[in-house]
PDB file of C-alpha atoms in Angstrom:
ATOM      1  CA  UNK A   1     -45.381   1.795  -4.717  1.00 52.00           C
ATOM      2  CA  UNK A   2     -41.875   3.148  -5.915  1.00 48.00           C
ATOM      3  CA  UNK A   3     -42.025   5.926  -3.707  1.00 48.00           C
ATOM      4  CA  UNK A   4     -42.699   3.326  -0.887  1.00 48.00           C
ATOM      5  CA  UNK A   5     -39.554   1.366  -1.855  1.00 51.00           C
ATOM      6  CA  UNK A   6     -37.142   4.336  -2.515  1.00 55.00           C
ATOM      7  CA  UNK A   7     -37.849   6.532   0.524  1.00 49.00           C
ATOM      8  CA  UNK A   8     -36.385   3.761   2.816  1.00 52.00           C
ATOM      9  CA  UNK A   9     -33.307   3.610   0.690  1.00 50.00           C
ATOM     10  CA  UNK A  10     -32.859   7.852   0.571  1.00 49.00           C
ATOM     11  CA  UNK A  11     -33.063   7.470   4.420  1.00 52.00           C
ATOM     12  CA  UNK A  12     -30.756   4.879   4.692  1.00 50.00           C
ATOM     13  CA  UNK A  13     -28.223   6.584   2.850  1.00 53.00           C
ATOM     14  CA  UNK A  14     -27.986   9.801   4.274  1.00 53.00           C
ATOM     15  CA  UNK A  15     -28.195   7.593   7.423  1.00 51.00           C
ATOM     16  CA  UNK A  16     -25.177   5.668   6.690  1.00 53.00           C
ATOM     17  CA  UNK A  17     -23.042   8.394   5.081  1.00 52.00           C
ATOM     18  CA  UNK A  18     -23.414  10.208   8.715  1.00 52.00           C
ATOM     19  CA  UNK A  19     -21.683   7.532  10.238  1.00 51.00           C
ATOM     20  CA  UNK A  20     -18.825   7.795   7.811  1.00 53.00           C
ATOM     21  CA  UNK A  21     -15.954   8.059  10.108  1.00 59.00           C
ATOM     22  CA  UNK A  22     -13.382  11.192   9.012  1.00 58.00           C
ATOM     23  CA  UNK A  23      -9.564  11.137   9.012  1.00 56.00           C
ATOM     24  CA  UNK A  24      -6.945  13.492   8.262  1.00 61.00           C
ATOM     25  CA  UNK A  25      -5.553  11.330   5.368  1.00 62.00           C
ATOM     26  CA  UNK A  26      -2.043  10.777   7.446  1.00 67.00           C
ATOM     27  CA  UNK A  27      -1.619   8.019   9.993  1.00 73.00           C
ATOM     28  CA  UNK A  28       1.576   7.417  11.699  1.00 78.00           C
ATOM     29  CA  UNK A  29       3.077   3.379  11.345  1.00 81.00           C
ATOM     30  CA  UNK A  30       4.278   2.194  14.146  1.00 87.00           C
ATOM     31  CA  UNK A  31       8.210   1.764  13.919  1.00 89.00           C
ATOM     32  CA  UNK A  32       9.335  -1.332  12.500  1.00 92.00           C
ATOM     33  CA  UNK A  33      12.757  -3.634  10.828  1.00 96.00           C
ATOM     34  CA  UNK A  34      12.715  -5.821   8.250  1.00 97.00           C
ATOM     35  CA  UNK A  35      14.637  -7.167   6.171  1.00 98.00           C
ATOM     36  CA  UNK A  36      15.263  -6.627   2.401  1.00 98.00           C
ATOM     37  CA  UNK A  37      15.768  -9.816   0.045  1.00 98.00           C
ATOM     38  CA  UNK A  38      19.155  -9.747   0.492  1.00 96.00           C
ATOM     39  CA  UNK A  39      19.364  -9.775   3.904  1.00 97.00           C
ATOM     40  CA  UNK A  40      19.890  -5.981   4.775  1.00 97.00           C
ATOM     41  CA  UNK A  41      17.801  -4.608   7.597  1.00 98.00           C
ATOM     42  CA  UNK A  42      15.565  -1.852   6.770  1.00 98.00           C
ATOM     43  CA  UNK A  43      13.757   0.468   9.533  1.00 97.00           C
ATOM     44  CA  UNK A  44      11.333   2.679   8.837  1.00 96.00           C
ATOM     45  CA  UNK A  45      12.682   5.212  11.353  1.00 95.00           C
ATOM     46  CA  UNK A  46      15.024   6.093   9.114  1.00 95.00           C
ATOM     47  CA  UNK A  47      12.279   7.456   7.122  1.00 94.00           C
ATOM     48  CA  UNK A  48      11.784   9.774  10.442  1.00 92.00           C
ATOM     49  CA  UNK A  49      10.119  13.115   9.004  1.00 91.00           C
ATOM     50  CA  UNK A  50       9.205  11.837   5.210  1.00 94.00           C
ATOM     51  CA  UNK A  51       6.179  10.704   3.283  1.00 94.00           C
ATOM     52  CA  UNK A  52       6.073   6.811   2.944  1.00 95.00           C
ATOM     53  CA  UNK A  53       3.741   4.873   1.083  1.00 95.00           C
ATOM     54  CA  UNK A  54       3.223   0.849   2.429  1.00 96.00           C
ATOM     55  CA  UNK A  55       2.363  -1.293   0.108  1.00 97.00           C
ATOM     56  CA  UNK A  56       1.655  -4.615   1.129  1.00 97.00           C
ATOM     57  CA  UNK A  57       1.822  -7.691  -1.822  1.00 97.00           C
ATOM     58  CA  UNK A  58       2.533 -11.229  -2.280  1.00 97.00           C
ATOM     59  CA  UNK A  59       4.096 -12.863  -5.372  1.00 97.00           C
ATOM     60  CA  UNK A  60       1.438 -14.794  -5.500  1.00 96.00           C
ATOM     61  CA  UNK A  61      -1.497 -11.902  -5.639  1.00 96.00           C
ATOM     62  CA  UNK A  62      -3.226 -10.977  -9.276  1.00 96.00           C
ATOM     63  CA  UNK A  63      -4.085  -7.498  -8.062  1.00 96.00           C
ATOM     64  CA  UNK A  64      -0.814  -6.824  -6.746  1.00 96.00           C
ATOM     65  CA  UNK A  65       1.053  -8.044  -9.478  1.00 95.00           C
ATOM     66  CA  UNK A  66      -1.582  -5.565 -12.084  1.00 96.00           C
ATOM     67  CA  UNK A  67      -0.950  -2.896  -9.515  1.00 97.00           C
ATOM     68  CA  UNK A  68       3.064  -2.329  -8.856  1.00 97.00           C
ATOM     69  CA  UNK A  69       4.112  -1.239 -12.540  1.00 97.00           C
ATOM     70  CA  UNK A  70       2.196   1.921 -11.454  1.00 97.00           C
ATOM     71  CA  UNK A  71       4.032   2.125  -7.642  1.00 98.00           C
ATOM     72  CA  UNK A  72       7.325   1.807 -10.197  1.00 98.00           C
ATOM     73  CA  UNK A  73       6.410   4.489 -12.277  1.00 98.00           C
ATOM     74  CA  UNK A  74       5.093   6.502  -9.450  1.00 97.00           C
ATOM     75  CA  UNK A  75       8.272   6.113  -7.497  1.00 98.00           C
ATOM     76  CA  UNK A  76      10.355   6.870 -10.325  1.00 97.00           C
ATOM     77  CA  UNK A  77       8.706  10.568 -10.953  1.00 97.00           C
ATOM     78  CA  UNK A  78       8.287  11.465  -7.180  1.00 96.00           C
ATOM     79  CA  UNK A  79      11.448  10.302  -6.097  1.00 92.00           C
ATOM     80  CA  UNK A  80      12.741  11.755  -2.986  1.00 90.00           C
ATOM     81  CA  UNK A  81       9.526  13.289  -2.647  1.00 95.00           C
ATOM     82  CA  UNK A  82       6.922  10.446  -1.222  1.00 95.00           C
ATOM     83  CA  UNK A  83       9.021   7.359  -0.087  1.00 97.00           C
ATOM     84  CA  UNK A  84       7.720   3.914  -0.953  1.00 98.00           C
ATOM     85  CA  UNK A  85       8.405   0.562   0.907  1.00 98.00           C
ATOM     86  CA  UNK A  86       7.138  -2.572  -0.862  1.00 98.00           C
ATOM     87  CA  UNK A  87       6.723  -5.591   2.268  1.00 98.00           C
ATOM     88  CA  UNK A  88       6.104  -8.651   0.601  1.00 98.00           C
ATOM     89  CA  UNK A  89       4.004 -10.965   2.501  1.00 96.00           C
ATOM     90  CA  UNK A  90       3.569 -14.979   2.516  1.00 94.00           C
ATOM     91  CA  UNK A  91       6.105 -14.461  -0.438  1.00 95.00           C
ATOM     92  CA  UNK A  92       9.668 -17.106  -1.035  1.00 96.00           C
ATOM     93  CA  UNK A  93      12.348 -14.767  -1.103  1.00 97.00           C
ATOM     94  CA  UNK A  94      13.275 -16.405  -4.496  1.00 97.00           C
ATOM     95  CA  UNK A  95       9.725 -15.068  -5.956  1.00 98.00           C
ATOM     96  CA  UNK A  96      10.530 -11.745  -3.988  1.00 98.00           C
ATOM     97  CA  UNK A  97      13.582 -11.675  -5.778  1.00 98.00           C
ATOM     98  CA  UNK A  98      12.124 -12.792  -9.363  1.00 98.00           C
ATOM     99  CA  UNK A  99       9.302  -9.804  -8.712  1.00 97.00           C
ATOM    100  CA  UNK A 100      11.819  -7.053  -7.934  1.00 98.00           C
ATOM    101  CA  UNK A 101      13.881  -7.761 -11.043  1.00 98.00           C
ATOM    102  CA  UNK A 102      10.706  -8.456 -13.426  1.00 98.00           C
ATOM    103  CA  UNK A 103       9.232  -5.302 -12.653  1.00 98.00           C
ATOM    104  CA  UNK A 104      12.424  -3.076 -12.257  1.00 98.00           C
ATOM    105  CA  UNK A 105      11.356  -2.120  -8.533  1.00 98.00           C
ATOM    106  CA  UNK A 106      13.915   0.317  -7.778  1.00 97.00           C
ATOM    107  CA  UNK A 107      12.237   1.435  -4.290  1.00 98.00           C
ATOM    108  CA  UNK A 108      13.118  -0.908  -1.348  1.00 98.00           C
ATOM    109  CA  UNK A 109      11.282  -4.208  -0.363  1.00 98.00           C
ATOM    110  CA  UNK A 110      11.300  -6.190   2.168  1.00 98.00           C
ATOM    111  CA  UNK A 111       9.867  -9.288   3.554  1.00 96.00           C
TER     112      UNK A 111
END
């Protein structure tokens, strides 16, 4: 009877893991301007040629609060190597604000 059960499931796997779809790793943004919390404009073509990392948070976002001391400390030991842009999202600018300074964000955000 457990063979009965389990040989579906083996099928289905190797079934599903052919489907998994393959990428190089590296996908080009498409260009964009925003602006930073204080009102500077930020494009990401002037990043032309380097390595940026996205992230997308809100202030208001458990996970993303847990997860940018490690973008900091990331940022801080590959700087001018991989390029990070933080793009808040459904965020106050105040909170924005609050975030960058609790967190000592030194790479640039925008909203």
């Amino acid at each position: 009877m457990k063979k009965l059960i389990i040989l579906p499931l083996v099928i289905a796997g190797i079934l599903f893991s052919a489907c998994e779809e393959k990428t190089s790793g590296s996908k080009k943004a498409p260009y964009f301007s925003l602006k930073t919390p204080d009102g500077k404009v930020l494009k990401l073509s002037d990043y032309k040629g380097k390595v940026v990392i996205l992230n997308f948070f809100a202030t208001w976002c458990a996970p993303c609060r847990y997860e940018i001391p490690d973008f900091v400390e990331f940022y801080n030991k590959n700087k001018g190597k991989i390029e990070i842009i933080g793009i808040a999202v459904n965020s106050p600018v105040s909170q924005v604000k609050n975030m960058i300074k609790k967190y000592k964000i030194r790479y640039p955000v925008v909203i």
